[in-house]
XYZ file of C-alpha atoms in Angstrom:
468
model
C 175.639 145.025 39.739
C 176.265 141.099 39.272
C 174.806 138.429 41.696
C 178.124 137.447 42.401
C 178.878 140.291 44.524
C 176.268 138.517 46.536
C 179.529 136.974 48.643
C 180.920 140.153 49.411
C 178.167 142.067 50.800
C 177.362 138.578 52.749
C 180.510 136.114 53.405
C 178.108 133.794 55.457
C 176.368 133.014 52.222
C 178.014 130.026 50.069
C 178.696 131.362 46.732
C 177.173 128.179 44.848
C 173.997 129.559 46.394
C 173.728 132.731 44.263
C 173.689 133.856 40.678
C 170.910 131.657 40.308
C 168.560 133.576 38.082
C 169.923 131.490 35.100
C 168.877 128.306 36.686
C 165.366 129.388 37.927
C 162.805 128.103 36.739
C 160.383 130.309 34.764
C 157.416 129.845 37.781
C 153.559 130.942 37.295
C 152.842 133.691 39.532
C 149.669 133.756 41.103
C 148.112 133.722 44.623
C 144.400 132.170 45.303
C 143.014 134.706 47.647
C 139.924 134.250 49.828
C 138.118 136.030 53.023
C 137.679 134.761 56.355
C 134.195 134.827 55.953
C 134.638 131.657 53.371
C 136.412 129.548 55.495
C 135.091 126.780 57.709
C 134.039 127.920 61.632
C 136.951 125.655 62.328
C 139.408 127.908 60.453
C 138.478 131.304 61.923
C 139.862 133.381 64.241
C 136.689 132.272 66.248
C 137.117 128.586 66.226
C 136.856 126.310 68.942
C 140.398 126.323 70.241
C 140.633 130.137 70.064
C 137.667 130.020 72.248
C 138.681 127.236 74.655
C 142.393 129.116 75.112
C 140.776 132.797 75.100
C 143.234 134.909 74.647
C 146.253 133.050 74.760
C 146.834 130.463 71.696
C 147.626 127.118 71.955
C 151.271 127.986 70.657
C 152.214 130.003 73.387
C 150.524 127.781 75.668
C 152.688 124.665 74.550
C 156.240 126.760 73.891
C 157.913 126.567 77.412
C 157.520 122.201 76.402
C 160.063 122.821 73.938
C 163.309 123.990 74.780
C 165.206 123.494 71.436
C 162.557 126.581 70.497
C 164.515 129.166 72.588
C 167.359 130.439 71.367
C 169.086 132.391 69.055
C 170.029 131.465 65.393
C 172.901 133.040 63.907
C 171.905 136.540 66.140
C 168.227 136.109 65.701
C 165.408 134.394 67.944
C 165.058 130.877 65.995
C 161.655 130.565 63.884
C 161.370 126.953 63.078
C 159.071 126.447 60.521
C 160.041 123.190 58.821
C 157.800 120.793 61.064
C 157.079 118.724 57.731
C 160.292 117.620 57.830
C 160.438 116.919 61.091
C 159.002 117.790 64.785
C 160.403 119.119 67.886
C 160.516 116.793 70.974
C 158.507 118.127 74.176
C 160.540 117.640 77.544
C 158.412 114.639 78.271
C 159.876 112.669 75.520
C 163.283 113.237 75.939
C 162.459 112.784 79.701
C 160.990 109.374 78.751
C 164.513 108.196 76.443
C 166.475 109.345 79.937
C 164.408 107.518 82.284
C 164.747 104.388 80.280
C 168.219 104.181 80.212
C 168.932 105.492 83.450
C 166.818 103.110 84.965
C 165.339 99.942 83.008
C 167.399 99.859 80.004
C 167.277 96.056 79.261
C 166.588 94.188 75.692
C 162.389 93.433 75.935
C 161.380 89.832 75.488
C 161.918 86.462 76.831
C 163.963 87.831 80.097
C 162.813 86.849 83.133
C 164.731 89.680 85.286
C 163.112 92.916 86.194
C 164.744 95.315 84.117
C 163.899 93.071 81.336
C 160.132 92.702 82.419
C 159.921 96.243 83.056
C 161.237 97.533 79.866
C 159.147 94.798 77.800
C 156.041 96.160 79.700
C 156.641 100.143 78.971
C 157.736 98.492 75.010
C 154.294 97.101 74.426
C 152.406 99.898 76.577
C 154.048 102.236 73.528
C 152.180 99.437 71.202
C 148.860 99.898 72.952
C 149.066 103.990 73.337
C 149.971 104.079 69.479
C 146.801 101.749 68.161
C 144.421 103.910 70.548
C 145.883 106.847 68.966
C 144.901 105.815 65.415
C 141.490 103.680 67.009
C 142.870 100.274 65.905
C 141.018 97.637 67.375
C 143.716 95.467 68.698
C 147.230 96.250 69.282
C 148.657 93.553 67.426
C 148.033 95.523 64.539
C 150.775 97.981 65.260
C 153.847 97.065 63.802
C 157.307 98.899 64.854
C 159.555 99.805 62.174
C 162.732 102.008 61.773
C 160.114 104.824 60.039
C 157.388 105.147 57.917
C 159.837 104.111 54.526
C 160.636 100.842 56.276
C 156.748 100.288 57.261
C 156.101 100.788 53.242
C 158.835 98.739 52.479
C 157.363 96.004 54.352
C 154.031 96.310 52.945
C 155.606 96.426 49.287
C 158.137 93.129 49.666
C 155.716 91.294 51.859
C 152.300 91.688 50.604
C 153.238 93.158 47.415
C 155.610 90.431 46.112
C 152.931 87.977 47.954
C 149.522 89.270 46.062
C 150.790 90.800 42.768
C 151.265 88.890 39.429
C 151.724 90.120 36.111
C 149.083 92.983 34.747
C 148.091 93.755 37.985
C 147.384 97.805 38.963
C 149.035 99.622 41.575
C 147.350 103.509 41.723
C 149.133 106.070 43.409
C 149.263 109.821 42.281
C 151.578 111.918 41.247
C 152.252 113.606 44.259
C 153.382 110.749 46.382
C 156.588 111.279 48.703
C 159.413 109.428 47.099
C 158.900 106.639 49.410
C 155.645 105.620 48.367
C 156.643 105.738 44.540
C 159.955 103.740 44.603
C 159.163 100.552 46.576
C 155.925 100.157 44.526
C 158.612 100.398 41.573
C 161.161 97.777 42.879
C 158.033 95.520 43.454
C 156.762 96.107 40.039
C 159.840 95.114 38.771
C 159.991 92.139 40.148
C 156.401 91.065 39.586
C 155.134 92.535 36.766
C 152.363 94.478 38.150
C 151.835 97.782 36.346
C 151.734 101.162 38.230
C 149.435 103.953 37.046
C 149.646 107.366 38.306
C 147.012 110.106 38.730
C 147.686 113.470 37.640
C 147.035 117.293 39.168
C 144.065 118.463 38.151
C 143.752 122.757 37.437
C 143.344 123.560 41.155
C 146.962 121.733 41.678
C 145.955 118.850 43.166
C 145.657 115.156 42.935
C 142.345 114.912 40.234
C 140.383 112.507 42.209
C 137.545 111.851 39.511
C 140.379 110.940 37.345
C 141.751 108.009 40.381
C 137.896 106.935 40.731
C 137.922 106.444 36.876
C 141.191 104.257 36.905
C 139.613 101.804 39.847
C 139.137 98.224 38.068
C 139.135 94.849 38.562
C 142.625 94.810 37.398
C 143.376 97.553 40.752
C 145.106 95.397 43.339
C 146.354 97.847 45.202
C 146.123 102.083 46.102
C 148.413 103.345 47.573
C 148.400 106.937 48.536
C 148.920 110.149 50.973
C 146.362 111.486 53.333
C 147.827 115.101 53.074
C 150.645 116.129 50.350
C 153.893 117.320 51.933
C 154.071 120.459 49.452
C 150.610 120.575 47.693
C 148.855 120.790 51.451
C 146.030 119.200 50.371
C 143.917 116.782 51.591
C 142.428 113.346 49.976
C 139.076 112.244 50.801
C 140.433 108.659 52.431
C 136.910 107.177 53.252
C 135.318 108.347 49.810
C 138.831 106.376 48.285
C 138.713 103.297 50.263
C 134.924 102.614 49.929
C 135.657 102.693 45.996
C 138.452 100.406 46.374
C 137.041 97.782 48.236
C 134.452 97.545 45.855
C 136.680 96.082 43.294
C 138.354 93.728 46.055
C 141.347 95.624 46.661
C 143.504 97.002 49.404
C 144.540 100.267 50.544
C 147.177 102.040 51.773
C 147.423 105.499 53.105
C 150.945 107.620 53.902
C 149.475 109.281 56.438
C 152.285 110.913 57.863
C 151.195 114.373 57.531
C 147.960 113.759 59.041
C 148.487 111.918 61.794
C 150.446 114.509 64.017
C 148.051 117.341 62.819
C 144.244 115.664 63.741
C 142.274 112.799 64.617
C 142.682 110.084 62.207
C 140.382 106.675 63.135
C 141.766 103.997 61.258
C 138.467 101.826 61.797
C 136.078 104.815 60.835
C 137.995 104.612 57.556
C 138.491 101.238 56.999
C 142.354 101.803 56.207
C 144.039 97.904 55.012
C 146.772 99.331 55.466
C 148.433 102.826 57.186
C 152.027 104.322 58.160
C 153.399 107.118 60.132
C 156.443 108.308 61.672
C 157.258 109.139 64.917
C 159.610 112.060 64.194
C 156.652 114.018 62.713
C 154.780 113.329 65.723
C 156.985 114.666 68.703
C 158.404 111.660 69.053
C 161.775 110.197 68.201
C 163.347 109.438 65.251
C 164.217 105.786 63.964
C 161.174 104.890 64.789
C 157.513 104.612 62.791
C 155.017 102.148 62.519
C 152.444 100.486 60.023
C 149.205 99.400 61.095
C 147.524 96.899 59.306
C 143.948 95.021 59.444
C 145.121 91.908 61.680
C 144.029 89.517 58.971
C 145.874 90.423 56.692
C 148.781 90.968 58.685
C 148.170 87.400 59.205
C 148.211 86.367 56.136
C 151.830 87.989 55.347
C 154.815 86.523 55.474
C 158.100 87.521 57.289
C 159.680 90.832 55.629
C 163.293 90.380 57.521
C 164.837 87.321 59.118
C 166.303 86.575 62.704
C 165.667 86.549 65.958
C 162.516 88.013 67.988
C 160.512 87.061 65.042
C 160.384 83.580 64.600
C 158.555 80.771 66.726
C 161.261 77.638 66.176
C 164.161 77.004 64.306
C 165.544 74.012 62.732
C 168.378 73.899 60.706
C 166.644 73.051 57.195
C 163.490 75.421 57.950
C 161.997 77.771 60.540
C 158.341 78.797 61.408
C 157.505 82.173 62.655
C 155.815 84.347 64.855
C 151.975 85.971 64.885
C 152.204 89.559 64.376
C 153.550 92.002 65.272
C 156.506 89.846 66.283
C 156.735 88.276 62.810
C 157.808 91.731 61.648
C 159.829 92.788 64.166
C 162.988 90.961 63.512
C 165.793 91.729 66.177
C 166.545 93.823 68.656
C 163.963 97.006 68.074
C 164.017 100.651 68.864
C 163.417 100.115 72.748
C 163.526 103.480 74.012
C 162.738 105.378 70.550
C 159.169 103.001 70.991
C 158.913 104.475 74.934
C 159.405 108.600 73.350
C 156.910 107.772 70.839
C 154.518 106.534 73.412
C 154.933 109.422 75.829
C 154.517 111.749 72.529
C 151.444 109.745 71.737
C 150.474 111.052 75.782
C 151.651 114.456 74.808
C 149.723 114.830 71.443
C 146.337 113.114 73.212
C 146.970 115.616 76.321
C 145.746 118.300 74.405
C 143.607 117.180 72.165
C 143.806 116.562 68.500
C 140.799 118.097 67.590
C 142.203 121.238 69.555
C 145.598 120.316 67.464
C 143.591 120.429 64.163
C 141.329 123.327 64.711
C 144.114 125.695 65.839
C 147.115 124.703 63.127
C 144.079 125.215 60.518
C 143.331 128.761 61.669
C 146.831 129.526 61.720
C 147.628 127.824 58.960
C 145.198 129.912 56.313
C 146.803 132.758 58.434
C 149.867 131.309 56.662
C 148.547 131.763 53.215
C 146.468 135.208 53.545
C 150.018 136.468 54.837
C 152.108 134.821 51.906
C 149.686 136.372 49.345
C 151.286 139.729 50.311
C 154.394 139.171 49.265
C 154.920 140.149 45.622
C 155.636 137.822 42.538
C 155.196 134.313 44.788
C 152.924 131.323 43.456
C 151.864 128.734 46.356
C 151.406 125.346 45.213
C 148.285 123.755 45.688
C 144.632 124.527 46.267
C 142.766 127.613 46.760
C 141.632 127.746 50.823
C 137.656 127.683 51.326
C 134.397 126.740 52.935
C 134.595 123.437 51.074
C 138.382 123.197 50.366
C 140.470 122.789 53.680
C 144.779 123.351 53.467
C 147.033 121.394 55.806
C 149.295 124.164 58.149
C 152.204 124.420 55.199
C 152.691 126.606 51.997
C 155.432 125.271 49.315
C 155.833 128.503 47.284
C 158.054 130.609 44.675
C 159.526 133.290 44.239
C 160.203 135.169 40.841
C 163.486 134.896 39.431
C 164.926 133.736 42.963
C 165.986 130.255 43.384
C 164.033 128.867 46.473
C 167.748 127.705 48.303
C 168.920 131.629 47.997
C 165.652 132.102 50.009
C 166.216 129.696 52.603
C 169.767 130.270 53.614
C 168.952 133.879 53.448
C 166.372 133.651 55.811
C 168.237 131.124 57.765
C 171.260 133.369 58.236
C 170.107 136.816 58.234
C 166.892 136.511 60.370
C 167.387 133.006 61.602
C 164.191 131.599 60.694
C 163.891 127.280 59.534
C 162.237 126.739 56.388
C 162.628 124.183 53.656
C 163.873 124.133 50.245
C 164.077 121.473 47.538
C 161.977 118.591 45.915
C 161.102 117.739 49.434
C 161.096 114.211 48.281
C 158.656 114.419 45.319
C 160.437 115.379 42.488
C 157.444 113.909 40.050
C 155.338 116.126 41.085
C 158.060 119.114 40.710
C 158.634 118.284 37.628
C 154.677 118.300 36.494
C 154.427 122.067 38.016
C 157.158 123.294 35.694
C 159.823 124.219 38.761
C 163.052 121.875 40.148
C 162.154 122.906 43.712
C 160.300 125.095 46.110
C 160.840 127.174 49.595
C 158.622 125.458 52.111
C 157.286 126.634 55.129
C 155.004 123.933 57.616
C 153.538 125.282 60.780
C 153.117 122.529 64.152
C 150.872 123.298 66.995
C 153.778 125.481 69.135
C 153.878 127.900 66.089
C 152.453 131.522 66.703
C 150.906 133.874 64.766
C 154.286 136.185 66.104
C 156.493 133.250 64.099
C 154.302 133.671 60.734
C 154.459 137.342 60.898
C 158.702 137.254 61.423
C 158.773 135.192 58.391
C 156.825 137.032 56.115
C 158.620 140.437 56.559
C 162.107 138.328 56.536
C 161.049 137.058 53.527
C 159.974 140.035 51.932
C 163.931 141.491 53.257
C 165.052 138.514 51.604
C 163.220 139.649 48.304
C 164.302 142.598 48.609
C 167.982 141.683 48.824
C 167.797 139.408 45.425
C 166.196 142.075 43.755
C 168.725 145.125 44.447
C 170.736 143.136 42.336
C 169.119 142.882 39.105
């Protein structure tokens, strides 16, 4: 029988997404297995938040927060698994966005009224919950921006285009999201600075002996993610930074896949330099922010013009704000800041260590489940006692294009997962493949949603293959 019948036996299904076996990807199978019994204490069915819940896990705990997670998806009880992409909002966030413009919604700055005071107080209270979320020392080192893209931007055209000249070295790897490769290149373009980029090494990730080696004098800056959005791994930040600063140079960490998942201290790293966005974190979207070390913050010159951001105007020149103002120009997110800050309550509420130890227990629950399904290869490193995997898998299937799985799964069993480049098509293209299914767990996941996935996706195998 032909794939193309696909459409007949399923008219939901778009028929551009089948009769795809010629255009997949010839994929390594393999799955790295491993026992409980080599995985950290914090990773066990045992660990601390397991213990602190008892018998009830933190995801069913935290559900009845979300309301977006109950209902139905085309006939089936949604299973949203594509919290990489993006987070669901608990009721206290989209309770905060209501109660600001119900009831103070005024532009923040300079007005003497109350709603103005008011919503100018709540604006900067989201500034000081966010830098005692990451442990910056000072507020001022926050910096609101539409998301973490604009917050690299910034870096790139205003310290970049300040502090690079001709020969100098940018490091990044290979597996950077698309927004920490392309600024860097626009910038490099314009200044002459050369980029170098650090390859996988055999276990599928970043080959940090090989970054350590490319450190020089000539490194001006390195610029890199805390945890990859499809390999799952982690870098060792501090280890990084230390070697970086020995040489003189800054550092700057994407660390929006580890800052809604554990405890990240920008001070007991010594970060230059880190972004995150809100959207991952509970929060709203259209809003993200960059911290930076105040002095060189200070030290940076305006990335946009206009108003909130200047100190006085003249018609043949203007001078400009401290920080954070100077990089706030215009009218900001106002009530996007406020959900962000009352996610940044929500998040601390329980506990990011609890956050961490749970989504890492059910996260290698994840991946011992996905390495029963037959013919798949997950990306990325092997799970162990020394070897820790954030809470997502990016994985193949034989001779099934990773879109037929996810709209499959989406309209047959109604369960969210990803599928594409996910924004890193370098690093794609070094494992051989186009694009990947993805699935990435948050803290209101279950063990129930990982174990409806696994035998839709094994339906979903099942389906391709009664065609071949």
């Amino acid at each position: 029988m032909m794939m193309d019948s696909v459409a007949l036996k399923l008219p939901s299904l778009n028929s551009k997404f089948v009769n795809l076996s010629a255009r997949t990807p010839a994929i390594r199978v393999g799955c790295h297995r491993f026992s409980s019994s080599s995985l950290p204490i914090s990773a066990t069915v045992g660990s601390e938040a397991e213990t602190v819940l008892g018998s009830v896990s933190l995801g069913h705990l935290t559900r009845p927060d979300f309301p977006v997670l109950h209902q139905e998806i085309n006939g089936s009880k949604l299973v949203y698994l594509d919290n990489a992409a993006t987070s669901q909002k608990p009721n206290s966030v989209m309770k905060s966005l209501q109660n600001y413009y119900e009831t103070y919604n005024s532009n923040v700055h300079r007005g003497i009224h109350y709603l103005s005071a008011k919503a100018t107080d709540e604006y900067e209270l989201a500034r000081k919950k966010v830098a005692a979320f990451v442990n910056a020392s000072e507020s001022r080192e926050i910096v609101f921006t539409r998301n973490a893209t604009e917050a690299i931007n910034l870096v790139a055209y205003s310290w970049g285009l300040t502090n690079l000249k001709p020969g100098d070295e940018v490091i990044l790897t290979i597996a950077e999201h698309h927004s920490n490769i392309v600024p860097w290149q626009l910038v490099a373009h314009k200044t002459g600075a050369v980029l170098k980029f650090v390859d996988l090494n055999e276990n599928e990730v970043p080959d940090v002996q090989k970054l350590k080696e490319m450190i020089s004098r000539k490194t001006k800056l390195v610029a890199v993610h805390h945890i990859s959005n499809m390999l799952a791994s982690f870098l060792p930040i501090g280890d990084i930074i230390q070697l970086v600063h020995n040489v003189g140079a800054k550092v700057l960490i994407d660390a929006c896949q580890s800052v809604p998942h554990m405890v990240v201290d920008v001070q007991e790293i010594d970060a230059d330099f880190l972004v995150a966005s809100s959207h991952k974190m509970c929060g709203p979207t259209g809003i993200g922010f960059l911290y930076g070390k105040s002095e060189i913050l200070s030290s940076m010159p305006p990335f946009l013009g206009g108003g909130e951001m200047i100190s006085d105007v003249f018609l043949d020149h203007s001078t400009f704000a401290d920080p954070p103002s100077r990089f706030e120009a215009g009218t900001p997110a106002i009530g996007e800041a406020i959900g962000l800050g009352a996610a940044v309550d929500y998040l601390s509420g329980i506990g990011m260590q609890k956050i961490h130890s749970y989504e890492m227990e059910l996260g290698n629950y994840l991946y011992e489940s996905l390495c029963t399904v037959a013919n798949i290869h997950i990306y990325g490193p092997k799970p162990s006692g020394s070897v820790r995997r954030a809470a997502l898998c990016s994985f193949n299937v034989e001779s099934i294009h990773p879109t037929d799985i996810a709209t499959f799964l989406d309209q047959q069993h109604g369960v969210a997962i990803r599928s594409g480049h996910h924004c890193a098509q370098p690093l794609h293209r070094q494992l051989g493949v186009n694009a990947s299914a993805r699935a990435s767990l948050h803290f209101y996941n279950t063990r129930e949603d990982v174990d409806v996935f696994i035998q839709a996706l094994k339906d979903t195998i099942n389906f391709f293959n009664s065609f071949k």
